[in-house]
Amino acid sequence: MTPVTLRFHGPLNDFLAPERRGVDFPHPLRGPCSVKDLIESLGPPHPEVDRVLVDGQAVDFSHRVADGQRIDVYPPGHAPEGMTGVRVGLPAPPELRFLLDVGLGRLAPLLRMLGFDTVWRNDFADDVLARRSRDEQRILLTRDLGVLKRSEVVHGYFPRETDPSRQLSEVARRYGLVPRMRPFTRCLSCNTPLADASPDEVRGRVPERVLATFSRFQHCPGCQRVFWAGSHHERMRTLIDSLREV
Ligand SMILES: [Zn+2]
């Protein structure tokens, strides 16, 4: 039996054992399998794969791998120019909405700060996350590869960074968020779109010194929080400006 030869491209290498990164490597087949199962058994989750070439021909995930075949696996944006044929990766949904797993609780308010509809709860079970991302066409962000490899997941990404600000920058690059963001339009706590409010409308709900200093407020119809452009706002502005420079 001749082993298959594999080559993973771009950031898909992050999921491989170090000696397999950026090189062709042989892999013996242990029985019939789809190219999707073969790819995932080596590390990369299927939502991060955009194209698969077998002996130079684009195939879909159900392709049955045969001994001796050469398999090239590409993430979005890394396929050779002019490549045609089947794409296994679907374009991101027209409206970018996110679903975050329990481990990304500090990234959720940052995506909401940019105005993106972002669902996060600290008690989502894996099957709920996978199903909900499919049913609501939300991009699933998780650092749990097991969740990302569930078959229901269509759009998903594994943030490589662990710091929330760096994760925001990484996700912004991956999905082209900067031109589509609408900063400070969504509640950081509960994800509800914010409404403008006058000082009179928020009187009694913010400190008097704040009422005396600011003339513009926003109110969350979901959790009743009030927001204004205070010092925390300045730090967020700096973070948003840094995204624009990337
Ligand atoms: Zn709220």
Short mmCIF file of C-alpha atoms and ligand atoms in Angstrom, two decimals:
data_model
loop_
_atom_site.label_atom_id
_atom_site.label_comp_id
_atom_site.label_asym_id
_atom_site.label_seq_id
_atom_site.Cartn_x
_atom_site.Cartn_y
_atom_site.Cartn_z
CA MET A 1 0.00 0.00 0.00
CA THR A 2 1.35 3.41 -1.00
CA PRO A 3 0.72 6.13 1.58
CA VAL A 4 -1.03 9.33 0.56
CA THR A 5 1.06 12.51 0.47
CA LEU A 6 -0.37 15.56 2.19
CA ARG A 7 0.50 19.23 2.25
CA PHE A 8 -1.34 21.80 4.35
CA HIS A 9 -1.07 25.47 3.44
CA GLY A 10 -1.06 28.77 5.36
CA PRO A 11 -2.49 28.90 8.88
CA LEU A 12 -3.79 25.31 8.66
CA ASN A 13 -0.24 24.35 9.61
CA ASP A 14 -0.92 25.70 13.12
CA PHE A 15 -2.92 22.53 13.80
CA LEU A 16 -0.23 20.07 12.69
CA ALA A 17 2.56 18.36 14.54
CA PRO A 18 5.70 20.56 14.13
CA GLU A 19 7.50 18.17 11.77
CA ARG A 20 4.55 18.25 9.32
CA ARG A 21 4.28 22.03 9.00
CA GLY A 22 4.99 23.54 5.59
CA VAL A 23 6.22 20.27 4.05
CA ASP A 24 4.86 17.32 2.08
CA PHE A 25 4.45 14.32 4.37
CA PRO A 26 3.35 10.73 3.81
CA HIS A 27 0.45 9.21 5.67
CA PRO A 28 -0.64 5.57 5.48
CA LEU A 29 -4.39 5.03 5.11
CA ARG A 30 -5.92 2.69 7.65
CA GLY A 31 -8.99 1.89 5.58
CA PRO A 32 -11.44 3.80 3.42
CA CYS A 33 -12.19 7.33 4.55
CA SER A 34 -13.45 10.66 3.25
CA VAL A 35 -10.96 13.44 2.70
CA LYS A 36 -12.78 15.43 5.38
CA ASP A 37 -12.23 12.74 8.02
CA LEU A 38 -8.61 12.36 6.96
CA ILE A 39 -7.96 16.11 7.29
CA GLU A 40 -9.61 16.34 10.70
CA SER A 41 -7.79 13.25 11.99
CA LEU A 42 -4.53 15.13 11.35
CA GLY A 43 -5.62 18.27 13.25
CA PRO A 44 -7.26 21.00 11.17
CA PRO A 45 -11.03 21.51 11.73
CA HIS A 46 -13.16 21.44 8.55
CA PRO A 47 -14.61 25.00 8.94
CA GLU A 48 -11.11 26.41 8.40
CA VAL A 49 -10.65 24.55 5.09
CA ASP A 50 -11.56 26.34 1.88
CA ARG A 51 -10.26 24.08 -0.91
CA VAL A 52 -8.98 20.54 -1.23
CA LEU A 53 -7.02 19.34 -4.25
CA VAL A 54 -6.51 15.64 -4.89
CA ASP A 55 -3.92 14.98 -7.57
CA GLY A 56 -4.49 18.55 -8.75
CA GLN A 57 -8.30 18.32 -8.98
CA ALA A 58 -10.61 20.23 -6.62
CA VAL A 59 -12.83 17.81 -4.69
CA ASP A 60 -15.54 18.11 -2.06
CA PHE A 61 -15.32 16.80 1.50
CA SER A 62 -17.00 13.50 0.64
CA HIS A 63 -14.20 12.46 -1.75
CA ARG A 64 -12.99 8.95 -0.87
CA VAL A 65 -9.23 8.96 -0.50
CA ALA A 66 -7.25 6.26 -2.28
CA ASP A 67 -3.73 4.98 -1.77
CA GLY A 68 -0.99 7.02 -3.38
CA GLN A 69 -3.02 10.20 -3.89
CA ARG A 70 -1.54 13.64 -3.35
CA ILE A 71 -3.69 15.94 -1.24
CA ASP A 72 -3.28 19.72 -0.89
CA VAL A 73 -5.42 21.52 1.68
CA TYR A 74 -5.93 25.30 1.62
CA PRO A 75 -7.53 27.79 4.03
CA PRO A 76 -9.38 30.87 2.64
CA GLY A 77 -7.10 33.24 0.72
CA HIS A 78 -4.24 30.78 0.26
CA ALA A 79 -5.24 28.83 -2.85
CA PRO A 80 -3.04 29.35 -5.94
CA GLU A 81 -4.25 32.15 -8.19
CA GLY A 82 -6.71 31.11 -10.84
CA MET A 83 -7.72 27.89 -9.10
CA THR A 84 -11.18 26.80 -10.18
CA GLY A 85 -13.51 23.97 -9.26
CA VAL A 86 -15.26 22.91 -6.08
CA ARG A 87 -14.84 24.94 -2.92
CA VAL A 88 -15.53 23.13 0.33
CA GLY A 89 -15.55 26.40 2.27
CA LEU A 90 -18.68 28.51 1.93
CA PRO A 91 -18.41 32.31 1.80
CA ALA A 92 -19.12 33.91 5.18
CA PRO A 93 -22.82 34.80 5.66
CA PRO A 94 -23.74 38.27 4.29
CA GLU A 95 -24.41 39.57 7.80
CA LEU A 96 -21.48 38.74 10.07
CA ARG A 97 -22.89 37.45 13.34
CA PHE A 98 -20.94 35.50 15.91
CA LEU A 99 -21.45 32.78 18.49
CA LEU A 100 -18.71 32.39 21.09
CA ASP A 101 -18.02 29.42 23.30
CA VAL A 102 -17.74 29.71 27.07
CA GLY A 103 -13.97 30.25 26.98
CA LEU A 104 -14.22 33.49 24.97
CA GLY A 105 -16.22 35.57 27.45
CA ARG A 106 -13.79 38.50 27.23
CA LEU A 107 -13.85 38.63 23.44
CA ALA A 108 -17.67 38.87 23.31
CA PRO A 109 -17.97 42.47 24.63
CA LEU A 110 -15.20 43.58 22.27
CA LEU A 111 -17.05 42.28 19.20
CA ARG A 112 -20.24 43.92 20.49
CA MET A 113 -18.29 47.15 20.97
CA LEU A 114 -17.61 47.07 17.21
CA GLY A 115 -21.34 46.60 16.64
CA PHE A 116 -21.37 42.91 15.69
CA ASP A 117 -24.23 40.73 16.88
CA THR A 118 -22.40 38.37 19.27
CA VAL A 119 -24.04 35.66 21.35
CA TRP A 120 -22.12 34.34 24.34
CA ARG A 121 -23.22 32.54 27.48
CA ASN A 122 -21.18 30.83 30.15
CA ASP A 123 -23.22 27.64 30.02
CA PHE A 124 -23.49 26.70 26.35
CA ALA A 125 -23.10 22.95 25.81
CA ASP A 126 -21.08 21.81 22.77
CA ASP A 127 -24.08 20.42 20.89
CA VAL A 128 -26.07 23.62 21.47
CA LEU A 129 -23.22 25.75 20.14
CA ALA A 130 -22.84 23.63 17.02
CA ARG A 131 -26.56 23.49 16.26
CA ARG A 132 -27.17 27.15 16.97
CA SER A 133 -24.29 28.26 14.76
CA ARG A 134 -25.79 26.24 11.89
CA ASP A 135 -29.43 27.25 12.47
CA GLU A 136 -28.68 30.96 12.90
CA GLN A 137 -25.82 31.12 10.36
CA ARG A 138 -23.50 32.45 13.02
CA ILE A 139 -19.73 32.18 12.85
CA LEU A 140 -18.66 29.95 15.72
CA LEU A 141 -15.51 31.12 17.48
CA THR A 142 -14.00 28.59 19.84
CA ARG A 143 -10.65 27.32 21.05
CA ASP A 144 -12.18 23.88 21.49
CA LEU A 145 -11.32 21.86 18.38
CA GLY A 146 -13.82 19.16 19.30
CA VAL A 147 -16.68 21.67 18.96
CA LEU A 148 -15.34 23.07 15.71
CA LYS A 149 -15.12 19.58 14.20
CA ARG A 150 -18.77 18.76 14.85
CA SER A 151 -20.44 18.11 11.53
CA GLU A 152 -23.19 20.74 12.03
CA VAL A 153 -20.65 23.57 12.08
CA VAL A 154 -20.39 25.37 8.73
CA HIS A 155 -18.74 28.68 9.63
CA GLY A 156 -16.17 28.59 12.38
CA TYR A 157 -12.72 29.70 13.42
CA PHE A 158 -10.20 28.84 16.12
CA PRO A 159 -8.60 32.06 17.43
CA ARG A 160 -4.87 31.40 17.78
CA GLU A 161 -4.32 34.26 20.20
CA THR A 162 -5.28 34.02 23.86
CA ASP A 163 -5.36 37.73 24.76
CA PRO A 164 -8.84 39.20 24.03
CA SER A 165 -7.56 42.38 22.30
CA ARG A 166 -5.26 40.32 20.09
CA GLN A 167 -8.11 37.89 19.40
CA LEU A 168 -10.24 40.84 18.28
CA SER A 169 -7.53 41.96 15.89
CA GLU A 170 -7.12 38.40 14.58
CA VAL A 171 -10.86 37.92 14.00
CA ALA A 172 -11.08 41.39 12.41
CA ARG A 173 -8.40 40.39 9.89
CA ARG A 174 -9.89 36.96 9.22
CA TYR A 175 -13.40 38.27 8.48
CA GLY A 176 -12.65 41.80 7.21
CA LEU A 177 -14.52 43.44 10.08
CA VAL A 178 -13.07 46.95 9.92
CA PRO A 179 -15.11 48.33 6.98
CA ARG A 180 -18.28 46.73 8.40
CA MET A 181 -18.04 47.78 12.01
CA ARG A 182 -20.43 50.25 13.64
CA PRO A 183 -18.75 51.00 16.97
CA PHE A 184 -20.84 51.76 20.07
CA THR A 185 -24.21 50.71 18.65
CA ARG A 186 -24.73 47.54 20.70
CA CYS A 187 -24.87 46.76 24.43
CA LEU A 188 -21.57 45.28 25.63
CA SER A 189 -23.38 43.29 28.32
CA CYS A 190 -26.40 41.78 26.60
CA ASN A 191 -25.93 42.34 22.83
CA THR A 192 -29.10 44.44 22.37
CA PRO A 193 -28.88 47.38 19.91
CA LEU A 194 -28.58 50.66 21.84
CA ALA A 195 -30.95 53.63 21.65
CA ASP A 196 -29.94 57.28 22.04
CA ALA A 197 -31.12 58.89 25.25
CA SER A 198 -31.23 62.48 26.49
CA PRO A 199 -29.84 63.54 29.91
CA ASP A 200 -33.43 63.83 31.15
CA GLU A 201 -34.16 60.26 30.18
CA VAL A 202 -31.21 58.87 32.16
CA ARG A 203 -31.52 61.15 35.20
CA GLY A 204 -31.34 59.11 38.39
CA ARG A 205 -29.63 56.21 36.62
CA VAL A 206 -26.18 57.75 36.25
CA PRO A 207 -24.10 59.69 38.81
CA GLU A 208 -24.89 63.43 39.00
CA ARG A 209 -21.32 64.38 38.01
CA VAL A 210 -21.72 62.31 34.83
CA LEU A 211 -25.02 64.00 34.07
CA ALA A 212 -23.32 67.37 34.53
CA THR A 213 -20.41 66.47 32.26
CA PHE A 214 -21.99 64.63 29.33
CA SER A 215 -24.88 65.59 27.10
CA ARG A 216 -25.21 62.44 25.01
CA PHE A 217 -26.13 59.02 26.36
CA GLN A 218 -27.17 55.62 25.09
CA HIS A 219 -29.63 53.34 26.74
CA CYS A 220 -29.98 49.55 26.43
CA PRO A 221 -33.63 48.48 26.06
CA GLY A 222 -32.55 44.94 27.01
CA CYS A 223 -30.73 45.29 30.35
CA GLN A 224 -31.48 48.99 31.03
CA ARG A 225 -27.80 49.95 31.27
CA VAL A 226 -26.78 53.47 30.33
CA PHE A 227 -23.58 54.22 28.40
CA TRP A 228 -21.69 57.44 27.86
CA ALA A 229 -18.33 58.48 26.41
CA GLY A 230 -16.34 58.25 29.67
CA SER A 231 -12.74 57.16 30.27
CA HIS A 232 -13.49 53.52 29.45
CA HIS A 233 -14.77 54.77 26.09
CA GLU A 234 -11.38 56.38 25.36
CA ARG A 235 -9.59 53.07 25.86
CA MET A 236 -12.04 51.39 23.51
CA ARG A 237 -11.50 54.14 20.92
CA THR A 238 -7.76 53.47 21.06
CA LEU A 239 -8.38 49.77 20.48
CA ILE A 240 -10.66 50.51 17.50
CA ASP A 241 -8.07 52.88 16.01
CA SER A 242 -5.43 50.16 16.31
CA LEU A 243 -7.66 47.80 14.28
CA ARG A 244 -7.90 50.37 11.50
CA GLU A 245 -4.11 50.48 11.26
CA VAL A 246 -3.71 46.72 10.74
ZN ZN B 1 -27.94 45.48 27.57
#
